[in-house]
Amino acid sequence: MPVGLGREQPLTVHDLNQLLLVCSLVLLVAVAAVRISSRSGLPSLLVYLGIGIAMGQDGIGDIKFDNAELTQVIGYAALVVILAEGGLGTKWKEIKPALPAASALALGGVAVSVGITATAAHYLVGLEWRQALIIGAVVSSTDAAAVFSVLRKIPLPARVTGTLEAESGFNDAPVVILVVAFSTAGPVEHWYGLIGEIALELAIGAAIGLAVGWLGSWGLRHVALPASGLYPIAVMAIAVTAYAAGALAHGSGFLGVYLASMVMGNAKLPHWPATRGFADGLGWIAQIGMFVLLGLLVTPHELGDDVWPALAIGLVLTMVARPLSVVLCLVPFRVPWQEQTLMSWAGLRGAVPIILATIPMVNGVDGSRRIFNIVFVLVVAYTLVQGPTLPWLARKLRLGQDAEAADLGIESAPLERLRGHLLSVAIPEASKMHGVEVNELRLPAGAAVTLVVRDGKSFVPLPTTVLRRGDELLVVTTDPVRDAAEKRLRAVGHGGKLAGWLGTDGTAPGRRPR
């Protein structure tokens, strides 16, 4: 007998136990599937969607689920977590030079993509203009998780990774505004007014996100919580606060949560490695739950008639709209053609388009189910094509770089009563701190290396103790010199014992880091 979701009978303890068993098994299967996706080069979203489809009414699970409104709510919540995790992992030094180009792609690129894709959907597939505009807006948003899941093993120029990551974090906001506007009942009038609305919502969301991120970072750095496990929870709570405050102020909550998380991710917070691992785990759970739910919502036997329209629209999007938007938006920045080519092909669609396709379903737009099916097929089909070929294209374009000196893993724990900080420093394999003596670190007055852990054994170092890769150091600093000590440690990690001569960031004067 098929299982139905949304029944009216009260939930019993037995039902809850069954639900917990199913959820735990799904998570275990999904975690194991990550290994498959990493080996094959396929973005993990396809694996999770496959699990959801297999559990659905056309699969072995025979679960009937058609609640688009619930899917949208859960999808939004998952997107908040995913954007927070992405913002926490964004390095400001990499994304800063790429901000102008990424902003141009997130705004102008979306406009170009919507126009071209909607025109193709109307004239090639025969959709009404409202349906065509909705599809054009829905698929114009790129997905950072899908892109970097297949590029994580290929070192690329910072401008490419920074532009793609920032674009994916920024373009969700204008796309959501467009989809909601096109899905509103009644004719779409005064379309030019959407430009002002988008600008206002982005400004409000950016202001709130930056403010919440700065206040949260300041508080976490100056208030010692009673347990280290509370720091990751506090960071995620602050990120969600940025989203909620931005949305309640009629701004872009998605941009708010991304910027707030990015500010906190670059603020050198206490217990940062633990916080980063916690956020990464939450991000995986959000992706797994969201894609499995989207797989449940789709009905495979209804997709047959929408395969050709999806492939046609996707072809125009991939081969015309995306490349043209990249070329037009990056003209002022003189980006090499190799990087433009990779950015054009790296416009992967993932979670966001499928979630946004539920908005017209909730609003009762005519043909909304067909819109959802077309978007679903388009995302799956072109992810299968683009995902595995991205690493190959990057190598053919000779965009790979030699690995740079690895950054130090530094975890800070505040010592509130002692007015100081305890820094735990892990020296990675590629760090240039290998071979440096303790006295050659030249830490500021008020900071000292108090303990070295090597091969599982700890000892108090001498000034002449030579540091090695794999060592873990305990550095005690007073509160005023905490930032200067960490800056000096990172400089030595990148530039070695001559970092003071080469520059505080380990590069020669006048030479910008790649």
PDB file of N, CA, C and O in Angstrom, residues 220-221 266-273 410-415 419-424 443-447 475-490:
ATOM      1  N   LEU A 220      31.331  37.936  19.554  1.00  0.00           N
ATOM      2  CA  LEU A 220      31.956  36.627  19.756  1.00  0.00           C
ATOM      3  C   LEU A 220      33.436  36.752  20.099  1.00  0.00           C
ATOM      4  O   LEU A 220      33.998  35.891  20.774  1.00  0.00           O
ATOM      5  N   ARG A 221      34.071  37.812  19.654  1.00  0.00           N
ATOM      6  CA  ARG A 221      35.494  37.998  19.944  1.00  0.00           C
ATOM      7  C   ARG A 221      35.737  38.591  21.323  1.00  0.00           C
ATOM      8  O   ARG A 221      36.838  38.496  21.857  1.00  0.00           O
ATOM      9  N   ASN A 266      35.697  35.892   8.021  1.00  0.00           N
ATOM     10  CA  ASN A 266      36.993  36.555   7.889  1.00  0.00           C
ATOM     11  C   ASN A 266      37.374  37.350   9.129  1.00  0.00           C
ATOM     12  O   ASN A 266      38.292  38.171   9.087  1.00  0.00           O
ATOM     13  N   ALA A 267      36.674  37.113  10.241  1.00  0.00           N
ATOM     14  CA  ALA A 267      36.893  37.906  11.450  1.00  0.00           C
ATOM     15  C   ALA A 267      37.760  37.200  12.489  1.00  0.00           C
ATOM     16  O   ALA A 267      37.908  37.710  13.598  1.00  0.00           O
ATOM     17  N   LYS A 268      38.320  36.025  12.171  1.00  0.00           N
ATOM     18  CA  LYS A 268      39.205  35.304  13.095  1.00  0.00           C
ATOM     19  C   LYS A 268      38.503  35.047  14.429  1.00  0.00           C
ATOM     20  O   LYS A 268      38.960  35.472  15.491  1.00  0.00           O
ATOM     21  N   LEU A 269      37.397  34.360  14.361  1.00  0.00           N
ATOM     22  CA  LEU A 269      36.594  34.088  15.549  1.00  0.00           C
ATOM     23  C   LEU A 269      37.228  32.993  16.401  1.00  0.00           C
ATOM     24  O   LEU A 269      37.978  32.153  15.886  1.00  0.00           O
ATOM     25  N   PRO A 270      36.918  32.943  17.673  1.00  0.00           N
ATOM     26  CA  PRO A 270      37.405  31.862  18.532  1.00  0.00           C
ATOM     27  C   PRO A 270      36.876  30.503  18.066  1.00  0.00           C
ATOM     28  O   PRO A 270      35.758  30.401  17.553  1.00  0.00           O
ATOM     29  N   HIS A 271      37.679  29.464  18.268  1.00  0.00           N
ATOM     30  CA  HIS A 271      37.315  28.080  17.939  1.00  0.00           C
ATOM     31  C   HIS A 271      36.831  27.966  16.486  1.00  0.00           C
ATOM     32  O   HIS A 271      35.819  27.317  16.188  1.00  0.00           O
ATOM     33  N   TRP A 272      37.571  28.605  15.580  1.00  0.00           N
ATOM     34  CA  TRP A 272      37.120  28.674  14.197  1.00  0.00           C
ATOM     35  C   TRP A 272      37.080  27.313  13.493  1.00  0.00           C
ATOM     36  O   TRP A 272      36.113  27.022  12.782  1.00  0.00           O
ATOM     37  N   PRO A 273      38.102  26.445  13.622  1.00  0.00           N
ATOM     38  CA  PRO A 273      38.002  25.148  12.941  1.00  0.00           C
ATOM     39  C   PRO A 273      36.757  24.361  13.342  1.00  0.00           C
ATOM     40  O   PRO A 273      36.113  23.729  12.498  1.00  0.00           O
ATOM     41  N   ILE A 410      44.669  27.960  12.447  1.00  0.00           N
ATOM     42  CA  ILE A 410      44.809  28.619  13.741  1.00  0.00           C
ATOM     43  C   ILE A 410      43.455  28.666  14.426  1.00  0.00           C
ATOM     44  O   ILE A 410      42.488  29.181  13.869  1.00  0.00           O
ATOM     45  N   GLU A 411      43.396  28.089  15.626  1.00  0.00           N
ATOM     46  CA  GLU A 411      42.186  28.137  16.425  1.00  0.00           C
ATOM     47  C   GLU A 411      42.450  28.963  17.674  1.00  0.00           C
ATOM     48  O   GLU A 411      43.468  28.799  18.347  1.00  0.00           O
ATOM     49  N   SER A 412      41.519  29.877  17.967  1.00  0.00           N
ATOM     50  CA  SER A 412      41.693  30.788  19.088  1.00  0.00           C
ATOM     51  C   SER A 412      40.683  30.485  20.177  1.00  0.00           C
ATOM     52  O   SER A 412      39.508  30.267  19.895  1.00  0.00           O
ATOM     53  N   ALA A 413      41.145  30.485  21.421  1.00  0.00           N
ATOM     54  CA  ALA A 413      40.269  30.333  22.577  1.00  0.00           C
ATOM     55  C   ALA A 413      40.511  31.511  23.507  1.00  0.00           C
ATOM     56  O   ALA A 413      41.641  31.725  23.970  1.00  0.00           O
ATOM     57  N   PRO A 414      39.484  32.338  23.776  1.00  0.00           N
ATOM     58  CA  PRO A 414      39.692  33.499  24.645  1.00  0.00           C
ATOM     59  C   PRO A 414      39.894  33.107  26.099  1.00  0.00           C
ATOM     60  O   PRO A 414      39.242  32.191  26.601  1.00  0.00           O
ATOM     61  N   LEU A 415      40.834  33.776  26.757  1.00  0.00           N
ATOM     62  CA  LEU A 415      41.079  33.595  28.187  1.00  0.00           C
ATOM     63  C   LEU A 415      40.594  34.862  28.884  1.00  0.00           C
ATOM     64  O   LEU A 415      41.349  35.806  29.114  1.00  0.00           O
ATOM     65  N   ARG A 419      42.733  38.048  30.389  1.00  0.00           N
ATOM     66  CA  ARG A 419      42.838  39.082  29.364  1.00  0.00           C
ATOM     67  C   ARG A 419      43.816  38.670  28.260  1.00  0.00           C
ATOM     68  O   ARG A 419      44.727  39.425  27.896  1.00  0.00           O
ATOM     69  N   GLY A 420      43.654  37.448  27.811  1.00  0.00           N
ATOM     70  CA  GLY A 420      44.538  36.960  26.765  1.00  0.00           C
ATOM     71  C   GLY A 420      43.850  35.947  25.877  1.00  0.00           C
ATOM     72  O   GLY A 420      42.637  35.724  25.974  1.00  0.00           O
ATOM     73  N   HIS A 421      44.652  35.348  25.002  1.00  0.00           N
ATOM     74  CA  HIS A 421      44.131  34.348  24.067  1.00  0.00           C
ATOM     75  C   HIS A 421      45.131  33.206  23.963  1.00  0.00           C
ATOM     76  O   HIS A 421      46.348  33.401  24.058  1.00  0.00           O
ATOM     77  N   LEU A 422      44.605  32.009  23.721  1.00  0.00           N
ATOM     78  CA  LEU A 422      45.412  30.824  23.489  1.00  0.00           C
ATOM     79  C   LEU A 422      45.204  30.399  22.047  1.00  0.00           C
ATOM     80  O   LEU A 422      44.097  30.018  21.654  1.00  0.00           O
ATOM     81  N   LEU A 423      46.254  30.492  21.252  1.00  0.00           N
ATOM     82  CA  LEU A 423      46.173  30.141  19.836  1.00  0.00           C
ATOM     83  C   LEU A 423      46.720  28.733  19.628  1.00  0.00           C
ATOM     84  O   LEU A 423      47.833  28.429  20.063  1.00  0.00           O
ATOM     85  N   SER A 424      45.934  27.898  18.982  1.00  0.00           N
ATOM     86  CA  SER A 424      46.384  26.559  18.594  1.00  0.00           C
ATOM     87  C   SER A 424      46.717  26.597  17.107  1.00  0.00           C
ATOM     88  O   SER A 424      45.840  26.843  16.277  1.00  0.00           O
ATOM     89  N   LEU A 443      57.674  36.989  17.029  1.00  0.00           N
ATOM     90  CA  LEU A 443      56.337  37.364  17.481  1.00  0.00           C
ATOM     91  C   LEU A 443      56.402  38.671  18.259  1.00  0.00           C
ATOM     92  O   LEU A 443      57.426  38.998  18.860  1.00  0.00           O
ATOM     93  N   PRO A 444      55.329  39.441  18.262  1.00  0.00           N
ATOM     94  CA  PRO A 444      55.335  40.713  19.001  1.00  0.00           C
ATOM     95  C   PRO A 444      55.460  40.476  20.505  1.00  0.00           C
ATOM     96  O   PRO A 444      55.124  39.395  21.015  1.00  0.00           O
ATOM     97  N   ALA A 445      55.950  41.484  21.215  1.00  0.00           N
ATOM     98  CA  ALA A 445      56.064  41.393  22.674  1.00  0.00           C
ATOM     99  C   ALA A 445      54.678  41.166  23.271  1.00  0.00           C
ATOM    100  O   ALA A 445      53.725  41.864  22.933  1.00  0.00           O
ATOM    101  N   GLY A 446      54.577  40.169  24.144  1.00  0.00           N
ATOM    102  CA  GLY A 446      53.277  39.803  24.679  1.00  0.00           C
ATOM    103  C   GLY A 446      52.738  38.529  24.083  1.00  0.00           C
ATOM    104  O   GLY A 446      51.639  38.087  24.435  1.00  0.00           O
ATOM    105  N   ALA A 447      53.497  37.903  23.181  1.00  0.00           N
ATOM    106  CA  ALA A 447      53.115  36.624  22.574  1.00  0.00           C
ATOM    107  C   ALA A 447      54.306  35.683  22.630  1.00  0.00           C
ATOM    108  O   ALA A 447      55.456  36.101  22.434  1.00  0.00           O
ATOM    109  N   VAL A 475      50.292  28.972  21.333  1.00  0.00           N
ATOM    110  CA  VAL A 475      50.829  30.325  21.444  1.00  0.00           C
ATOM    111  C   VAL A 475      49.916  31.125  22.370  1.00  0.00           C
ATOM    112  O   VAL A 475      48.703  31.224  22.131  1.00  0.00           O
ATOM    113  N   VAL A 476      50.490  31.677  23.431  1.00  0.00           N
ATOM    114  CA  VAL A 476      49.731  32.510  24.358  1.00  0.00           C
ATOM    115  C   VAL A 476      50.018  33.971  24.023  1.00  0.00           C
ATOM    116  O   VAL A 476      51.182  34.370  23.872  1.00  0.00           O
ATOM    117  N   THR A 477      48.948  34.776  23.878  1.00  0.00           N
ATOM    118  CA  THR A 477      49.104  36.197  23.573  1.00  0.00           C
ATOM    119  C   THR A 477      48.244  37.029  24.515  1.00  0.00           C
ATOM    120  O   THR A 477      47.205  36.561  25.008  1.00  0.00           O
ATOM    121  N   THR A 478      48.682  38.237  24.768  1.00  0.00           N
ATOM    122  CA  THR A 478      47.819  39.176  25.474  1.00  0.00           C
ATOM    123  C   THR A 478      46.786  39.716  24.496  1.00  0.00           C
ATOM    124  O   THR A 478      46.960  39.632  23.274  1.00  0.00           O
ATOM    125  N   ASP A 479      45.727  40.270  25.024  1.00  0.00           N
ATOM    126  CA  ASP A 479      44.629  40.725  24.176  1.00  0.00           C
ATOM    127  C   ASP A 479      45.056  41.786  23.157  1.00  0.00           C
ATOM    128  O   ASP A 479      44.664  41.712  21.992  1.00  0.00           O
ATOM    129  N   PRO A 480      45.890  42.775  23.513  1.00  0.00           N
ATOM    130  CA  PRO A 480      46.232  43.819  22.537  1.00  0.00           C
ATOM    131  C   PRO A 480      47.024  43.323  21.330  1.00  0.00           C
ATOM    132  O   PRO A 480      46.955  43.929  20.264  1.00  0.00           O
ATOM    133  N   VAL A 481      47.813  42.255  21.487  1.00  0.00           N
ATOM    134  CA  VAL A 481      48.674  41.817  20.378  1.00  0.00           C
ATOM    135  C   VAL A 481      48.160  40.544  19.717  1.00  0.00           C
ATOM    136  O   VAL A 481      48.859  39.944  18.914  1.00  0.00           O
ATOM    137  N   ARG A 482      46.938  40.142  20.040  1.00  0.00           N
ATOM    138  CA  ARG A 482      46.402  38.890  19.494  1.00  0.00           C
ATOM    139  C   ARG A 482      46.370  38.916  17.970  1.00  0.00           C
ATOM    140  O   ARG A 482      46.861  38.007  17.304  1.00  0.00           O
ATOM    141  N   ASP A 483      45.831  39.987  17.373  1.00  0.00           N
ATOM    142  CA  ASP A 483      45.732  40.078  15.914  1.00  0.00           C
ATOM    143  C   ASP A 483      47.107  40.164  15.269  1.00  0.00           C
ATOM    144  O   ASP A 483      47.364  39.544  14.226  1.00  0.00           O
ATOM    145  N   ALA A 484      48.007  40.936  15.881  1.00  0.00           N
ATOM    146  CA  ALA A 484      49.351  41.074  15.318  1.00  0.00           C
ATOM    147  C   ALA A 484      50.104  39.745  15.354  1.00  0.00           C
ATOM    148  O   ALA A 484      50.832  39.401  14.413  1.00  0.00           O
ATOM    149  N   ALA A 485      49.919  38.967  16.422  1.00  0.00           N
ATOM    150  CA  ALA A 485      50.581  37.665  16.511  1.00  0.00           C
ATOM    151  C   ALA A 485      50.070  36.714  15.438  1.00  0.00           C
ATOM    152  O   ALA A 485      50.861  36.028  14.771  1.00  0.00           O
ATOM    153  N   GLU A 486      48.746  36.675  15.246  1.00  0.00           N
ATOM    154  CA  GLU A 486      48.205  35.778  14.223  1.00  0.00           C
ATOM    155  C   GLU A 486      48.632  36.228  12.830  1.00  0.00           C
ATOM    156  O   GLU A 486      48.942  35.403  11.966  1.00  0.00           O
ATOM    157  N   LYS A 487      48.662  37.534  12.605  1.00  0.00           N
ATOM    158  CA  LYS A 487      49.095  38.045  11.298  1.00  0.00           C
ATOM    159  C   LYS A 487      50.545  37.651  11.023  1.00  0.00           C
ATOM    160  O   LYS A 487      50.897  37.263   9.909  1.00  0.00           O
ATOM    161  N   ARG A 488      51.381  37.728  12.053  1.00  0.00           N
ATOM    162  CA  ARG A 488      52.786  37.372  11.885  1.00  0.00           C
ATOM    163  C   ARG A 488      52.937  35.879  11.621  1.00  0.00           C
ATOM    164  O   ARG A 488      53.724  35.457  10.760  1.00  0.00           O
ATOM    165  N   LEU A 489      52.191  35.048  12.331  1.00  0.00           N
ATOM    166  CA  LEU A 489      52.256  33.608  12.119  1.00  0.00           C
ATOM    167  C   LEU A 489      51.853  33.242  10.691  1.00  0.00           C
ATOM    168  O   LEU A 489      52.501  32.415  10.037  1.00  0.00           O
ATOM    169  N   ARG A 490      50.787  33.851  10.196  1.00  0.00           N
ATOM    170  CA  ARG A 490      50.342  33.561   8.830  1.00  0.00           C
ATOM    171  C   ARG A 490      51.367  34.051   7.813  1.00  0.00           C
ATOM    172  O   ARG A 490      51.580  33.417   6.769  1.00  0.00           O
TER     173      ARG A 490
END
